[in-house]
Short mmCIF file of N, CA and C in Angstrom, two decimals:
data_model
loop_
_atom_site.label_atom_id
_atom_site.label_comp_id
_atom_site.label_asym_id
_atom_site.label_seq_id
_atom_site.Cartn_x
_atom_site.Cartn_y
_atom_site.Cartn_z
N ARG C 1 -17.23 11.93 -15.47
CA ARG C 1 -16.24 12.32 -14.48
C ARG C 1 -16.93 12.59 -13.16
N GLY C 2 -16.16 12.48 -12.09
CA GLY C 2 -16.73 12.76 -10.79
C GLY C 2 -16.47 11.64 -9.81
N TYR C 3 -17.11 11.74 -8.70
CA TYR C 3 -16.95 10.77 -7.63
C TYR C 3 -18.31 10.44 -7.06
N SER C 4 -18.58 9.17 -6.86
CA SER C 4 -19.82 8.74 -6.23
C SER C 4 -19.52 8.25 -4.83
N GLY C 5 -20.42 8.48 -3.92
CA GLY C 5 -20.26 8.00 -2.55
C GLY C 5 -20.30 6.49 -2.49
N VAL C 6 -19.87 5.95 -1.39
CA VAL C 6 -19.83 4.50 -1.20
C VAL C 6 -21.24 3.97 -0.99
N ASP C 7 -21.61 2.94 -1.75
CA ASP C 7 -22.89 2.26 -1.57
C ASP C 7 -22.67 1.01 -0.72
N GLU C 8 -23.74 0.52 -0.13
CA GLU C 8 -23.67 -0.73 0.62
C GLU C 8 -23.40 -1.87 -0.36
N PHE C 9 -22.48 -2.75 -0.04
CA PHE C 9 -22.13 -3.87 -0.91
C PHE C 9 -22.29 -5.15 -0.12
N TYR C 10 -23.18 -6.03 -0.58
CA TYR C 10 -23.41 -7.30 0.11
C TYR C 10 -22.26 -8.26 -0.17
N SER C 11 -21.67 -8.78 0.87
CA SER C 11 -20.59 -9.75 0.74
C SER C 11 -20.86 -10.91 1.70
N PRO C 12 -21.22 -12.08 1.18
CA PRO C 12 -21.51 -13.21 2.07
C PRO C 12 -20.29 -13.58 2.92
N ASN C 13 -20.53 -14.06 4.11
CA ASN C 13 -19.45 -14.54 4.96
C ASN C 13 -19.29 -16.03 4.68
N TYR C 14 -18.39 -16.37 3.75
CA TYR C 14 -18.23 -17.76 3.36
C TYR C 14 -17.51 -18.59 4.41
N ARG C 15 -17.03 -17.96 5.45
CA ARG C 15 -16.50 -18.74 6.57
C ARG C 15 -17.65 -19.38 7.35
N MET C 16 -18.82 -18.76 7.26
CA MET C 16 -19.99 -19.24 7.99
C MET C 16 -21.01 -19.93 7.08
N GLU C 17 -21.02 -19.59 5.79
CA GLU C 17 -22.01 -20.12 4.85
C GLU C 17 -21.34 -21.07 3.87
N ALA C 18 -22.14 -21.96 3.30
CA ALA C 18 -21.62 -22.87 2.28
C ALA C 18 -21.24 -22.08 1.04
N ARG C 19 -20.13 -22.42 0.44
CA ARG C 19 -19.70 -21.76 -0.79
C ARG C 19 -20.45 -22.36 -1.98
N PRO C 20 -20.80 -21.52 -2.96
CA PRO C 20 -21.47 -22.04 -4.15
C PRO C 20 -20.54 -23.01 -4.89
N THR C 21 -21.10 -24.02 -5.52
CA THR C 21 -20.29 -24.99 -6.25
C THR C 21 -20.40 -24.84 -7.76
N ASP C 22 -21.37 -24.04 -8.23
CA ASP C 22 -21.50 -23.85 -9.67
C ASP C 22 -20.52 -22.77 -10.14
N LYS C 23 -20.51 -22.50 -11.43
CA LYS C 23 -19.59 -21.53 -12.00
C LYS C 23 -19.83 -20.15 -11.39
N ASP C 24 -18.75 -19.48 -11.03
CA ASP C 24 -18.83 -18.17 -10.38
C ASP C 24 -18.81 -17.07 -11.44
N LEU C 25 -19.93 -16.40 -11.65
CA LEU C 25 -20.04 -15.38 -12.69
C LEU C 25 -20.09 -13.97 -12.13
N ARG C 26 -19.77 -13.82 -10.84
CA ARG C 26 -19.80 -12.47 -10.26
C ARG C 26 -18.71 -11.60 -10.88
N ARG C 27 -19.03 -10.34 -11.13
CA ARG C 27 -18.04 -9.40 -11.64
C ARG C 27 -17.17 -8.87 -10.51
N THR C 28 -17.71 -8.81 -9.33
CA THR C 28 -16.97 -8.32 -8.17
C THR C 28 -16.92 -9.44 -7.13
N LEU C 29 -15.72 -9.90 -6.79
CA LEU C 29 -15.56 -10.97 -5.81
C LEU C 29 -15.29 -10.43 -4.42
N TYR C 30 -14.77 -9.24 -4.35
CA TYR C 30 -14.41 -8.68 -3.04
C TYR C 30 -14.52 -7.17 -3.10
N TRP C 31 -15.07 -6.59 -2.06
CA TRP C 31 -15.19 -5.13 -1.96
C TRP C 31 -14.92 -4.73 -0.53
N SER C 32 -14.04 -3.77 -0.34
CA SER C 32 -13.81 -3.22 0.99
C SER C 32 -13.47 -1.75 0.83
N PRO C 33 -14.27 -0.86 1.41
CA PRO C 33 -13.98 0.57 1.28
C PRO C 33 -12.88 1.04 2.23
N ASN C 34 -12.36 0.16 3.08
CA ASN C 34 -11.38 0.60 4.08
C ASN C 34 -10.19 -0.34 4.18
N ILE C 35 -9.39 -0.44 3.13
CA ILE C 35 -8.18 -1.25 3.17
C ILE C 35 -7.02 -0.33 3.55
N THR C 36 -6.23 -0.77 4.52
CA THR C 36 -5.09 0.02 4.97
C THR C 36 -3.80 -0.64 4.50
N THR C 37 -2.89 0.15 3.97
CA THR C 37 -1.60 -0.37 3.52
C THR C 37 -0.57 -0.30 4.63
N ASP C 38 0.50 -1.09 4.47
CA ASP C 38 1.58 -1.06 5.45
C ASP C 38 2.55 0.08 5.11
N GLU C 39 3.68 0.13 5.81
CA GLU C 39 4.64 1.22 5.59
C GLU C 39 5.26 1.19 4.20
N ASN C 40 5.13 0.05 3.49
CA ASN C 40 5.65 -0.06 2.12
C ASN C 40 4.56 0.16 1.07
N GLY C 41 3.36 0.52 1.52
CA GLY C 41 2.26 0.75 0.59
C GLY C 41 1.59 -0.52 0.11
N LYS C 42 1.81 -1.64 0.79
CA LYS C 42 1.22 -2.91 0.38
C LYS C 42 0.09 -3.31 1.31
N ALA C 43 -0.88 -4.02 0.75
CA ALA C 43 -2.02 -4.52 1.53
C ALA C 43 -2.33 -5.94 1.08
N SER C 44 -2.94 -6.70 1.95
CA SER C 44 -3.37 -8.06 1.62
C SER C 44 -4.86 -8.17 1.88
N VAL C 45 -5.55 -8.92 1.01
CA VAL C 45 -6.97 -9.18 1.21
C VAL C 45 -7.21 -10.67 1.02
N LEU C 46 -8.27 -11.17 1.61
CA LEU C 46 -8.66 -12.56 1.48
C LEU C 46 -10.03 -12.59 0.81
N LEU C 47 -10.14 -13.31 -0.30
CA LEU C 47 -11.43 -13.42 -0.97
C LEU C 47 -11.73 -14.88 -1.24
N PHE C 48 -13.01 -15.19 -1.37
CA PHE C 48 -13.45 -16.55 -1.64
C PHE C 48 -14.10 -16.59 -3.02
N ASN C 49 -13.75 -17.61 -3.79
CA ASN C 49 -14.43 -17.87 -5.06
C ASN C 49 -14.37 -19.36 -5.32
N ASN C 50 -15.09 -19.81 -6.31
CA ASN C 50 -15.09 -21.23 -6.60
C ASN C 50 -14.39 -21.54 -7.92
N ALA C 51 -13.46 -20.68 -8.31
CA ALA C 51 -12.70 -20.92 -9.53
C ALA C 51 -11.75 -22.10 -9.32
N ARG C 52 -11.42 -22.75 -10.39
CA ARG C 52 -10.44 -23.83 -10.30
C ARG C 52 -9.08 -23.25 -9.91
N LYS C 53 -8.22 -24.09 -9.39
CA LYS C 53 -6.91 -23.61 -8.95
C LYS C 53 -6.11 -23.01 -10.10
N ASP C 54 -6.30 -23.50 -11.32
CA ASP C 54 -5.55 -22.96 -12.45
C ASP C 54 -6.30 -21.83 -13.16
N GLY C 55 -7.42 -21.38 -12.59
CA GLY C 55 -8.19 -20.28 -13.17
C GLY C 55 -7.49 -18.95 -12.97
N HIS C 56 -7.92 -17.95 -13.69
CA HIS C 56 -7.32 -16.62 -13.59
C HIS C 56 -8.32 -15.64 -13.00
N ILE C 57 -7.84 -14.72 -12.22
CA ILE C 57 -8.66 -13.66 -11.66
C ILE C 57 -8.02 -12.33 -12.06
N HIS C 58 -8.80 -11.45 -12.65
CA HIS C 58 -8.31 -10.12 -12.98
C HIS C 58 -8.50 -9.22 -11.77
N VAL C 59 -7.43 -8.57 -11.34
CA VAL C 59 -7.48 -7.69 -10.17
C VAL C 59 -7.53 -6.25 -10.64
N ASN C 60 -8.47 -5.50 -10.08
CA ASN C 60 -8.58 -4.08 -10.37
C ASN C 60 -8.93 -3.40 -9.06
N ALA C 61 -8.07 -2.51 -8.62
CA ALA C 61 -8.31 -1.78 -7.37
C ALA C 61 -8.36 -0.29 -7.68
N GLN C 62 -9.34 0.38 -7.12
CA GLN C 62 -9.49 1.82 -7.29
C GLN C 62 -9.72 2.43 -5.92
N GLY C 63 -9.19 3.62 -5.70
CA GLY C 63 -9.39 4.22 -4.40
C GLY C 63 -8.94 5.65 -4.31
N ILE C 64 -8.97 6.14 -3.09
CA ILE C 64 -8.54 7.50 -2.77
C ILE C 64 -7.55 7.39 -1.62
N SER C 65 -6.40 8.01 -1.78
CA SER C 65 -5.37 7.95 -0.74
C SER C 65 -5.74 8.86 0.43
N ASP C 66 -4.97 8.75 1.51
CA ASP C 66 -5.20 9.62 2.67
C ASP C 66 -5.06 11.10 2.32
N THR C 67 -4.28 11.39 1.27
CA THR C 67 -4.08 12.78 0.86
C THR C 67 -5.09 13.24 -0.20
N GLY C 68 -6.03 12.35 -0.57
CA GLY C 68 -7.06 12.72 -1.53
C GLY C 68 -6.74 12.40 -2.98
N SER C 69 -5.60 11.75 -3.23
CA SER C 69 -5.24 11.39 -4.61
C SER C 69 -6.00 10.14 -5.04
N LEU C 70 -6.52 10.15 -6.26
CA LEU C 70 -7.20 8.98 -6.82
C LEU C 70 -6.16 8.02 -7.38
N PHE C 71 -6.42 6.71 -7.27
CA PHE C 71 -5.51 5.75 -7.88
C PHE C 71 -6.29 4.59 -8.46
N ILE C 72 -5.68 3.95 -9.46
CA ILE C 72 -6.21 2.74 -10.07
C ILE C 72 -5.05 1.76 -10.18
N TYR C 73 -5.29 0.52 -9.75
CA TYR C 73 -4.29 -0.54 -9.87
C TYR C 73 -4.91 -1.65 -10.69
N SER C 74 -4.34 -1.92 -11.85
CA SER C 74 -4.83 -2.99 -12.71
C SER C 74 -3.63 -3.60 -13.42
N PRO C 75 -3.00 -4.62 -12.81
CA PRO C 75 -1.78 -5.18 -13.39
C PRO C 75 -2.05 -5.86 -14.72
N THR C 76 -1.03 -5.90 -15.57
CA THR C 76 -1.12 -6.61 -16.83
C THR C 76 -0.51 -7.99 -16.65
N LYS C 77 -0.80 -8.89 -17.56
CA LYS C 77 -0.27 -10.26 -17.47
C LYS C 77 1.22 -10.26 -17.62
#
C-alpha cells in the first residue's frame, strides 16, 4: 500500500522517429502524468503502436483526482 512519486518515463516521439516494425512487446504504450478531463470527465490520448488493426489493446488508467481521490479505470470486454 502507499503512493510512489512520478518517475521519468521515456516515450519516443514517433511523429519524428521511425516506428518499429517488429512485434510490439512493451507493457506500457503510453504514459502521461498530466491528463486533463473535460467537463464530462472524459479525456482523449493518442498513442502509437505497431499492432495489427484487428489486434486488441488492454487499457488501464490509474490516477489521482484534483481532490486527492485515487481511481483505477480498467474496462472489461
